[in-house]
mmCIF file of C-alpha atoms in Angstrom:
data_model
loop_
_atom_site.group_PDB
_atom_site.id
_atom_site.type_symbol
_atom_site.label_atom_id
_atom_site.label_comp_id
_atom_site.label_asym_id
_atom_site.label_seq_id
_atom_site.Cartn_x
_atom_site.Cartn_y
_atom_site.Cartn_z
ATOM 1 C CA MET A 142 84.511 -33.134 31.025
ATOM 2 C CA ASN A 143 86.971 -32.214 28.303
ATOM 3 C CA TYR A 144 86.684 -35.193 25.956
ATOM 4 C CA ILE A 145 88.005 -36.091 22.513
ATOM 5 C CA GLY A 146 85.124 -36.300 20.054
ATOM 6 C CA SER A 147 82.571 -34.850 22.467
ATOM 7 C CA LYS A 148 79.335 -33.897 20.743
ATOM 8 C CA ASN A 149 78.375 -31.167 23.217
ATOM 9 C CA SER A 150 78.902 -28.455 20.623
ATOM 10 C CA LEU A 151 77.054 -30.445 17.953
ATOM 11 C CA SER A 152 74.074 -31.614 20.025
ATOM 12 C CA SER A 153 71.664 -29.072 18.519
ATOM 13 C CA PHE A 154 72.719 -30.037 14.985
ATOM 14 C CA ILE A 155 72.249 -33.735 15.770
ATOM 15 C CA ARG A 156 68.874 -33.186 17.433
ATOM 16 C CA SER A 157 67.482 -31.072 14.612
ATOM 17 C CA THR A 158 68.738 -33.525 11.982
ATOM 18 C CA VAL A 159 67.187 -36.499 13.779
ATOM 19 C CA GLN A 160 63.874 -34.678 14.194
ATOM 20 C CA GLY A 161 63.958 -33.632 10.538
ATOM 21 C CA ALA A 162 64.260 -37.243 9.453
ATOM 22 C CA VAL A 163 62.121 -39.008 12.064
ATOM 23 C CA GLY A 164 59.642 -36.317 13.114
ATOM 24 C CA LYS A 165 59.617 -33.609 15.750
ATOM 25 C CA ASP A 166 57.690 -35.660 18.298
ATOM 26 C CA LEU A 167 59.979 -38.449 19.521
ATOM 27 C CA SER A 168 58.059 -39.239 22.704
ATOM 28 C CA ASP A 169 57.164 -42.787 21.615
ATOM 29 C CA LYS A 170 60.635 -43.616 20.270
ATOM 30 C CA THR A 171 63.498 -45.697 21.649
ATOM 31 C CA PHE A 172 66.858 -44.024 21.065
ATOM 32 C CA ALA A 173 70.129 -45.950 21.270
ATOM 33 C CA ASP A 174 73.597 -44.425 21.604
ATOM 34 C CA ILE A 175 76.041 -47.324 21.584
ATOM 35 C CA PHE A 176 79.369 -45.441 21.490
ATOM 36 C CA ALA A 177 78.183 -43.122 24.219
ATOM 37 C CA GLY A 178 81.403 -41.608 25.603
ATOM 38 C CA THR A 179 80.441 -39.072 28.248
ATOM 39 C CA GLY A 180 76.766 -39.334 27.299
ATOM 40 C CA ALA A 181 76.357 -35.918 25.681
ATOM 41 C CA VAL A 182 74.015 -37.127 22.936
ATOM 42 C CA GLY A 183 72.050 -39.424 25.216
ATOM 43 C CA LYS A 184 71.502 -36.525 27.614
ATOM 44 C CA THR A 185 70.177 -34.437 24.727
ATOM 45 C CA PHE A 186 67.576 -37.040 23.749
ATOM 46 C CA LYS A 187 66.728 -38.345 27.229
ATOM 47 C CA PRO A 188 63.859 -35.879 27.841
ATOM 48 C CA LEU A 189 62.600 -36.193 24.260
ATOM 49 C CA VAL A 190 62.173 -39.949 23.858
ATOM 50 C CA LYS A 191 60.410 -42.844 25.552
ATOM 51 C CA GLN A 192 63.654 -44.621 26.388
ATOM 52 C CA VAL A 193 67.405 -44.269 25.898
ATOM 53 C CA ILE A 194 69.735 -47.231 25.488
ATOM 54 C CA ALA A 195 73.293 -46.107 26.242
ATOM 55 C CA ASN A 196 76.442 -48.166 25.878
ATOM 56 C CA ASP A 197 80.200 -47.828 25.907
ATOM 57 C CA VAL A 198 82.861 -50.474 26.399
ATOM 58 C CA GLU A 199 84.973 -48.240 28.667
ATOM 59 C CA TYR A 200 84.154 -48.521 32.379
ATOM 60 C CA TYR A 201 84.587 -44.820 33.160
ATOM 61 C CA SER A 202 82.092 -44.100 30.378
ATOM 62 C CA TYR A 203 79.703 -46.715 31.732
ATOM 63 C CA ILE A 204 79.751 -44.958 35.118
ATOM 64 C CA LEU A 205 78.979 -41.566 33.574
ATOM 65 C CA ASN A 206 76.132 -42.961 31.488
ATOM 66 C CA ARG A 207 74.829 -45.123 34.317
ATOM 67 C CA ASN A 208 74.371 -41.891 36.235
ATOM 68 C CA TYR A 209 73.345 -39.370 33.577
ATOM 69 C CA ILE A 210 71.173 -41.744 31.553
ATOM 70 C CA GLY A 211 70.359 -44.601 33.924
ATOM 71 C CA ASN A 212 69.349 -42.434 36.869
ATOM 72 C CA HIS A 213 66.009 -40.784 36.259
ATOM 73 C CA SER A 214 64.207 -40.237 39.591
ATOM 74 C CA THR A 215 64.881 -38.302 42.788
ATOM 75 C CA LEU A 216 67.826 -39.500 44.903
ATOM 76 C CA ALA A 217 69.091 -38.520 48.352
ATOM 77 C CA PHE A 218 72.823 -37.970 47.826
ATOM 78 C CA GLN A 219 73.832 -34.531 49.072
ATOM 79 C CA ASP A 220 74.849 -35.686 52.564
ATOM 80 C CA TYR A 221 77.290 -38.162 51.022
ATOM 81 C CA VAL A 222 78.813 -35.446 48.823
ATOM 82 C CA THR A 223 79.234 -33.217 51.876
ATOM 83 C CA GLN A 224 80.953 -36.009 53.798
ATOM 84 C CA LEU A 225 83.335 -36.655 50.902
ATOM 85 C CA ASN A 226 84.304 -32.997 50.728
ATOM 86 C CA ASP A 227 84.958 -32.927 54.489
ATOM 87 C CA MET A 228 87.323 -35.905 54.398
ATOM 88 C CA ASP A 229 91.080 -35.767 54.899
ATOM 89 C CA GLY A 230 93.245 -37.321 52.234
ATOM 90 C CA VAL A 231 95.060 -40.645 52.509
ATOM 91 C CA GLU A 232 98.197 -41.951 50.808
ATOM 92 C CA GLY A 233 96.581 -44.619 48.676
ATOM 93 C CA PHE A 234 97.054 -46.075 45.203
ATOM 94 C CA ILE A 235 96.347 -42.898 43.220
ATOM 95 C CA PHE A 236 98.677 -40.826 45.399
ATOM 96 C CA GLN A 237 101.511 -43.338 45.208
ATOM 97 C CA GLN A 238 101.224 -44.046 41.490
ATOM 98 C CA TYR A 239 99.920 -40.856 39.899
ATOM 99 C CA ALA A 240 100.409 -37.850 42.166
ATOM 100 C CA GLU A 241 103.048 -35.336 43.201
ATOM 101 C CA GLY A 242 105.178 -36.808 45.965
ATOM 102 C CA GLY A 243 104.111 -40.372 45.238
ATOM 103 C CA SER A 244 106.576 -43.237 44.950
ATOM 104 C CA GLU A 245 106.462 -43.308 41.117
ATOM 105 C CA GLY A 246 106.953 -39.596 40.407
ATOM 106 C CA ARG A 247 104.016 -39.280 38.010
ATOM 107 C CA LEU A 248 102.471 -35.821 38.066
ATOM 108 C CA TYR A 249 98.845 -36.336 37.067
ATOM 109 C CA PHE A 250 97.580 -34.740 40.301
ATOM 110 C CA SER A 251 98.873 -32.535 43.074
ATOM 111 C CA LYS A 252 99.836 -34.226 46.336
ATOM 112 C CA GLU A 253 96.692 -33.040 48.121
ATOM 113 C CA ASN A 254 94.357 -33.954 45.279
ATOM 114 C CA GLY A 255 95.885 -37.397 44.814
ATOM 115 C CA LYS A 256 95.305 -38.139 48.493
ATOM 116 C CA LYS A 257 91.777 -36.768 48.356
ATOM 117 C CA ILE A 258 90.875 -38.942 45.361
ATOM 118 C CA ASP A 259 92.084 -41.984 47.300
ATOM 119 C CA ALA A 260 90.105 -41.049 50.409
ATOM 120 C CA CYS A 261 86.906 -40.423 48.457
ATOM 121 C CA ARG A 262 87.188 -43.549 46.336
ATOM 122 C CA ILE A 263 87.850 -45.751 49.372
ATOM 123 C CA GLN A 264 84.918 -44.226 51.260
ATOM 124 C CA ILE A 265 82.463 -44.635 48.370
ATOM 125 C CA GLU A 266 83.377 -48.300 48.115
ATOM 126 C CA ALA A 267 83.091 -48.782 51.872
ATOM 127 C CA TRP A 268 79.594 -47.283 51.888
ATOM 128 C CA ASN A 269 78.625 -49.521 49.001
ATOM 129 C CA THR A 270 80.077 -52.669 50.592
ATOM 130 C CA ASP A 271 78.231 -51.881 53.835
ATOM 131 C CA GLY A 272 74.937 -51.626 51.947
ATOM 132 C CA LYS A 273 74.463 -47.936 52.707
ATOM 133 C CA LEU A 274 74.120 -46.906 49.070
ATOM 134 C CA SER A 275 71.596 -47.781 46.433
ATOM 135 C CA GLN A 276 73.211 -48.592 43.105
ATOM 136 C CA ASP A 277 71.808 -45.341 41.717
ATOM 137 C CA VAL A 278 73.542 -43.268 44.411
ATOM 138 C CA TYR A 279 76.728 -45.345 44.111
ATOM 139 C CA PHE A 280 77.075 -44.504 40.424
ATOM 140 C CA LEU A 281 76.175 -40.863 41.002
ATOM 141 C CA LEU A 282 78.973 -40.570 43.569
ATOM 142 C CA LEU A 283 81.466 -42.310 41.275
ATOM 143 C CA ALA A 284 80.487 -40.070 38.354
ATOM 144 C CA SER A 285 80.851 -37.036 40.618
ATOM 145 C CA LEU A 286 84.346 -38.118 41.686
ATOM 146 C CA LEU A 287 85.476 -38.798 38.112
ATOM 147 C CA GLU A 288 84.311 -35.466 36.770
ATOM 148 C CA SER A 289 85.618 -33.515 39.760
ATOM 149 C CA ALA A 290 89.020 -35.229 39.586
ATOM 150 C CA ASP A 291 89.224 -34.537 35.860
ATOM 151 C CA LYS A 292 88.848 -30.806 36.528
ATOM 152 C CA VAL A 293 92.072 -30.765 38.569
ATOM 153 C CA ALA A 294 94.078 -33.238 36.470
ATOM 154 C CA ASN A 295 97.509 -32.042 35.379
ATOM 155 C CA THR A 296 97.103 -32.930 31.717
ATOM 156 C CA ALA A 297 96.555 -31.214 28.385
ATOM 157 C CA SER A 298 93.105 -32.894 28.224
ATOM 158 C CA VAL A 299 93.888 -36.613 27.879
ATOM 159 C CA TYR A 300 95.762 -38.987 30.174
ATOM 160 C CA GLY A 301 98.260 -40.224 27.613
ATOM 161 C CA ALA A 302 100.756 -37.925 29.352
ATOM 162 C CA TYR A 303 101.007 -35.527 32.261
ATOM 163 C CA LEU A 304 102.531 -32.051 32.304
ATOM 164 C CA LYS A 305 105.991 -31.510 33.762
ATOM 165 C CA GLN A 306 104.813 -28.764 36.107
ATOM 166 C CA LEU A 307 101.518 -28.388 37.934
ATOM 167 C CA LYS A 308 99.316 -26.028 35.934
ATOM 168 C CA LYS A 309 97.057 -23.542 37.692
ATOM 169 C CA THR A 310 93.892 -25.623 37.598
ATOM 170 C CA ALA A 311 95.773 -28.663 38.909
ATOM 171 C CA GLN A 312 96.855 -26.630 41.938
ATOM 172 C CA LYS A 313 93.260 -25.975 42.933
ATOM 173 C CA LYS A 314 91.733 -28.005 45.734
ATOM 174 C CA LEU A 315 89.599 -30.926 44.605
ATOM 175 C CA VAL A 316 85.947 -30.262 45.407
ATOM 176 C CA ILE A 317 83.406 -32.980 44.725
ATOM 177 C CA GLN A 318 80.515 -31.517 42.751
ATOM 178 C CA ALA A 319 77.441 -33.685 42.343
ATOM 179 C CA ALA A 320 76.864 -35.033 38.832
ATOM 180 C CA ILE A 321 73.252 -33.902 38.515
ATOM 181 C CA PHE A 322 71.161 -35.920 36.061
ATOM 182 C CA GLN A 323 67.894 -35.075 34.341
ATOM 183 C CA LYS A 324 64.756 -36.683 35.736
ATOM 184 C CA THR A 325 62.319 -38.451 33.430
ATOM 185 C CA GLU A 326 59.160 -40.481 33.928
ATOM 186 C CA ASN A 327 60.511 -43.545 32.157
ATOM 187 C CA GLY A 328 63.545 -45.681 32.920
ATOM 188 C CA HIS A 329 66.504 -46.246 30.622
ATOM 189 C CA HIS A 330 69.089 -48.953 29.946
ATOM 190 C CA VAL A 331 72.871 -48.651 30.179
ATOM 191 C CA PHE A 332 75.375 -51.279 29.038
ATOM 192 C CA GLN A 333 79.123 -51.819 28.992
ATOM 193 C CA GLU A 334 79.680 -54.072 25.990
ATOM 194 C CA ASP A 335 81.380 -54.237 22.628
ATOM 195 C CA SER A 336 78.958 -52.403 20.340
ATOM 196 C CA ASN A 337 79.098 -55.042 17.621
ATOM 197 C CA GLN A 338 77.994 -57.638 20.152
ATOM 198 C CA LEU A 339 75.349 -55.506 21.851
ATOM 199 C CA ILE A 340 73.699 -54.574 18.544
ATOM 200 C CA LYS A 341 72.559 -58.180 18.154
ATOM 201 C CA LYS A 342 70.601 -57.998 21.431
ATOM 202 C CA ILE A 343 68.795 -54.644 21.179
ATOM 203 C CA SER A 344 66.227 -53.030 18.909
ATOM 204 C CA GLY A 345 64.398 -49.739 18.657
ATOM 205 C CA ASP A 346 63.566 -46.770 16.485
ATOM 206 C CA ILE A 347 66.651 -44.546 16.335
ATOM 207 C CA LEU A 348 70.255 -45.721 16.445
ATOM 208 C CA TYR A 349 72.964 -43.108 16.872
ATOM 209 C CA LEU A 350 76.543 -44.141 16.111
ATOM 210 C CA ASP A 351 79.624 -42.183 17.108
ATOM 211 C CA PRO A 352 82.525 -44.630 16.882
ATOM 212 C CA PRO A 353 86.182 -43.592 17.137
ATOM 213 C CA TYR A 354 87.307 -41.855 13.947
ATOM 214 C CA ASN A 355 91.016 -42.525 14.035
ATOM 215 C CA ALA A 356 93.792 -44.616 15.581
ATOM 216 C CA ARG A 357 93.473 -43.081 19.068
ATOM 217 C CA GLN A 358 92.382 -45.736 21.528
ATOM 218 C CA TYR A 359 90.118 -44.263 24.192
ATOM 219 C CA GLY A 360 91.222 -46.897 26.698
ATOM 220 C CA ALA A 361 94.759 -45.494 26.555
ATOM 221 C CA ASN A 362 93.805 -41.825 26.454
ATOM 222 C CA TYR A 363 91.546 -42.093 29.505
ATOM 223 C CA HIS A 364 93.206 -44.962 31.377
ATOM 224 C CA LEU A 365 93.456 -43.053 34.653
ATOM 225 C CA LEU A 366 89.708 -42.434 34.780
ATOM 226 C CA THR A 367 89.202 -46.185 34.499
ATOM 227 C CA THR A 368 91.755 -46.736 37.257
ATOM 228 C CA ILE A 369 89.932 -44.345 39.596
ATOM 229 C CA ALA A 370 86.613 -45.905 38.628
ATOM 230 C CA LYS A 371 87.677 -49.514 39.173
ATOM 231 C CA TYR A 372 90.180 -48.859 41.961
ATOM 232 C CA ASP A 373 91.565 -52.318 41.376
ATOM 233 C CA THR A 374 94.960 -53.923 41.886
ATOM 234 C CA PHE A 375 97.390 -53.963 38.961
ATOM 235 C CA VAL A 376 100.936 -52.911 38.155
ATOM 236 C CA PRO A 377 100.927 -49.630 36.171
ATOM 237 C CA LYS A 378 103.186 -49.791 33.127
ATOM 238 C CA GLY A 379 105.701 -47.303 31.811
ATOM 239 C CA LYS A 380 106.150 -43.614 32.388
ATOM 240 C CA THR A 381 102.422 -42.869 32.198
ATOM 241 C CA GLY A 382 101.261 -45.736 34.427
ATOM 242 C CA LEU A 383 99.181 -47.363 31.737
ATOM 243 C CA ARG A 384 96.854 -50.281 32.480
ATOM 244 C CA ALA A 385 95.753 -53.039 30.117
ATOM 245 C CA TYR A 386 92.961 -51.651 27.958
ATOM 246 C CA TYR A 387 90.369 -52.639 25.348
ATOM 247 C CA LYS A 388 91.467 -52.017 21.760
ATOM 248 C CA SER A 389 88.675 -51.072 19.382
ATOM 249 C CA ALA A 390 88.482 -52.347 15.817
ATOM 250 C CA TYR A 391 87.166 -48.882 14.884
ATOM 251 C CA CYS A 392 90.656 -47.518 15.558
ATOM 252 C CA ARG A 393 92.305 -49.937 13.131
ATOM 253 C CA LYS A 394 92.441 -49.115 9.426
ATOM 254 C CA ASN A 395 92.393 -52.754 8.349
ATOM 255 C CA GLU A 396 89.412 -53.680 10.548
ATOM 256 C CA VAL A 397 87.131 -50.668 10.753
ATOM 257 C CA LEU A 398 85.203 -51.116 7.504
ATOM 258 C CA ASP A 399 84.371 -54.768 8.163
ATOM 259 C CA SER A 400 83.241 -53.980 11.709
ATOM 260 C CA PHE A 401 81.097 -51.080 10.533
ATOM 261 C CA THR A 402 79.531 -53.140 7.746
ATOM 262 C CA GLN A 403 78.574 -55.896 10.187
ATOM 263 C CA LEU A 404 77.153 -53.362 12.645
ATOM 264 C CA ILE A 405 74.860 -51.859 10.019
ATOM 265 C CA GLU A 406 73.709 -55.286 8.869
ATOM 266 C CA ASP A 407 72.871 -56.376 12.425
ATOM 267 C CA ALA A 408 71.111 -53.156 13.462
ATOM 268 C CA GLN A 409 67.418 -53.696 14.248
ATOM 269 C CA PHE A 410 66.474 -50.023 14.050
ATOM 270 C CA LYS A 411 64.526 -48.097 11.424
ATOM 271 C CA TYR A 412 66.626 -44.924 11.484
ATOM 272 C CA LEU A 413 70.404 -44.899 11.763
ATOM 273 C CA PHE A 414 72.571 -41.814 12.214
ATOM 274 C CA LEU A 415 76.365 -41.956 12.027
ATOM 275 C CA SER A 416 78.563 -39.092 13.177
ATOM 276 C CA TYR A 417 81.900 -39.146 11.401
ATOM 277 C CA ASN A 418 84.252 -36.428 10.281
ATOM 278 C CA ASN A 419 86.326 -35.750 7.214
ATOM 279 C CA GLU A 420 89.491 -37.071 8.874
ATOM 280 C CA GLY A 421 88.149 -40.520 9.760
ATOM 281 C CA LEU A 422 89.672 -43.897 8.851
ATOM 282 C CA MET A 423 86.646 -44.615 6.633
ATOM 283 C CA SER A 424 86.053 -42.336 3.672
ATOM 284 C CA GLN A 425 82.736 -40.627 3.017
ATOM 285 C CA ASN A 426 82.220 -42.852 -0.027
ATOM 286 C CA GLU A 427 82.927 -46.024 1.932
ATOM 287 C CA VAL A 428 80.344 -45.100 4.537
ATOM 288 C CA LYS A 429 77.824 -44.159 1.854
ATOM 289 C CA LYS A 430 78.294 -47.487 0.044
ATOM 290 C CA VAL A 431 77.738 -49.527 3.207
ATOM 291 C CA MET A 432 74.670 -47.618 4.361
ATOM 292 C CA SER A 433 73.077 -47.229 0.916
ATOM 293 C CA ALA A 434 72.980 -50.993 0.559
ATOM 294 C CA HIS A 435 70.400 -51.158 3.358
ATOM 295 C CA GLY A 436 67.898 -48.435 2.482
ATOM 296 C CA ASN A 437 67.459 -44.738 1.818
ATOM 297 C CA TYR A 438 70.638 -42.776 2.469
ATOM 298 C CA GLN A 439 71.357 -39.078 2.831
ATOM 299 C CA LEU A 440 74.096 -36.892 4.267
ATOM 300 C CA GLU A 441 74.121 -33.727 6.363
ATOM 301 C CA THR A 442 77.337 -31.762 6.873
ATOM 302 C CA LYS A 443 78.284 -29.275 9.558
ATOM 303 C CA LYS A 444 81.425 -27.150 9.714
ATOM 304 C CA TYR A 445 82.545 -26.578 13.270
ATOM 305 C CA ARG A 446 85.519 -25.601 15.377
ATOM 306 C CA ARG A 447 87.572 -28.562 16.457
ATOM 307 C CA PHE A 448 89.627 -28.096 19.582
ATOM 308 C CA LYS A 449 93.155 -29.329 20.102
ATOM 309 C CA ALA A 450 94.711 -29.436 23.527
ATOM 310 C CA ASP A 451 97.530 -26.972 24.078
ATOM 311 C CA LYS A 452 100.240 -28.982 25.772
ATOM 312 C CA THR A 453 101.869 -25.998 27.436
ATOM 313 C CA GLU A 454 99.041 -24.516 29.456
ATOM 314 C CA ASN A 455 95.998 -25.524 31.367
ATOM 315 C CA ARG A 456 93.231 -26.410 28.924
ATOM 316 C CA ASN A 457 93.693 -23.411 26.734
ATOM 317 C CA HIS A 458 93.055 -24.634 23.229
ATOM 318 C CA LYS A 459 93.991 -24.003 19.664
ATOM 319 C CA ALA A 460 91.006 -24.186 17.378
ATOM 320 C CA ASP A 461 90.672 -24.955 13.710
ATOM 321 C CA SER A 462 87.803 -26.068 11.539
ATOM 322 C CA THR A 463 86.718 -29.495 10.441
ATOM 323 C CA PHE A 464 83.595 -31.009 8.947
ATOM 324 C CA GLU A 465 81.241 -33.293 10.814
ATOM 325 C CA TYR A 466 79.309 -35.682 8.612
ATOM 326 C CA LEU A 467 75.978 -36.993 9.848
ATOM 327 C CA HIS A 468 75.144 -39.969 7.656
ATOM 328 C CA ILE A 469 71.462 -40.908 7.699
ATOM 329 C CA LEU A 470 69.903 -44.245 6.821
ATOM 330 C CA GLU A 471 66.236 -45.173 6.791
ATOM 331 C CA LYS A 472 66.645 -48.912 6.832
ATOM 332 C CA LYS A 473 64.471 -51.155 4.675
#
């Protein structure tokens, strides 16, 4: 999934930095990722550690992590995926509100794909209500639908707006591809909570933090994924069909430093790692001051190519460089 702030391209840097500070063998460690997003970092550490604790306040993110992190043993799901792909579309909520030909004129999906999303989402819920699905398979199917729908979305990467004309990838037929997770011997925990509240309830060895860097609210940028995930009843607002969404203190200049300070104070972990870049609301010195007050602090820096969505064509991107800071704290 194309995702703002994704750490896919930085996963090797993060892994090597963590192992350099903690030790190469992490097999007896508990690793927490409490701003998990799509779960890229949790997936990196899942086979390396004893247990992963993943969390994100957004429901679409919870579904992805509940599958990719929470699921860890063999599941029988392929027949359900086949049935979903064989289904005919229906004119449901997504079609009417967010698709070509729908009553609201929003062009997030083609007519056929909007109908197919509705049909698949309704069927998944029906199977679940009838008791035909385990919770593990339920979340795998939801994650599969979200990621597959995202591949044919008519956006420039986020759902804050749709394109005026259907781009080439949005014209392709929606095909549900299974969201395959990595198997591990041990189980893992996945939460959907405010990180500053969850931190008071969990403990472990390694805490990885990747909060929002700027004023972009993820709930607004990915509102349609939440709508597909919840498939609930509400009145979409405005041109983009926005829903009510959680607003993070980490996206507010006058709140972020206090929230971060409290999070570090409450953390019951020996090693803390914070990903933050040089364009964040908190300065490098502010972060250093907060973390240094609690133990041994150091900083690793990585220059990388940051991608910006090109608003005129299908997920082509303009790239420039930025610096990723990985702040490290060995807490006293």
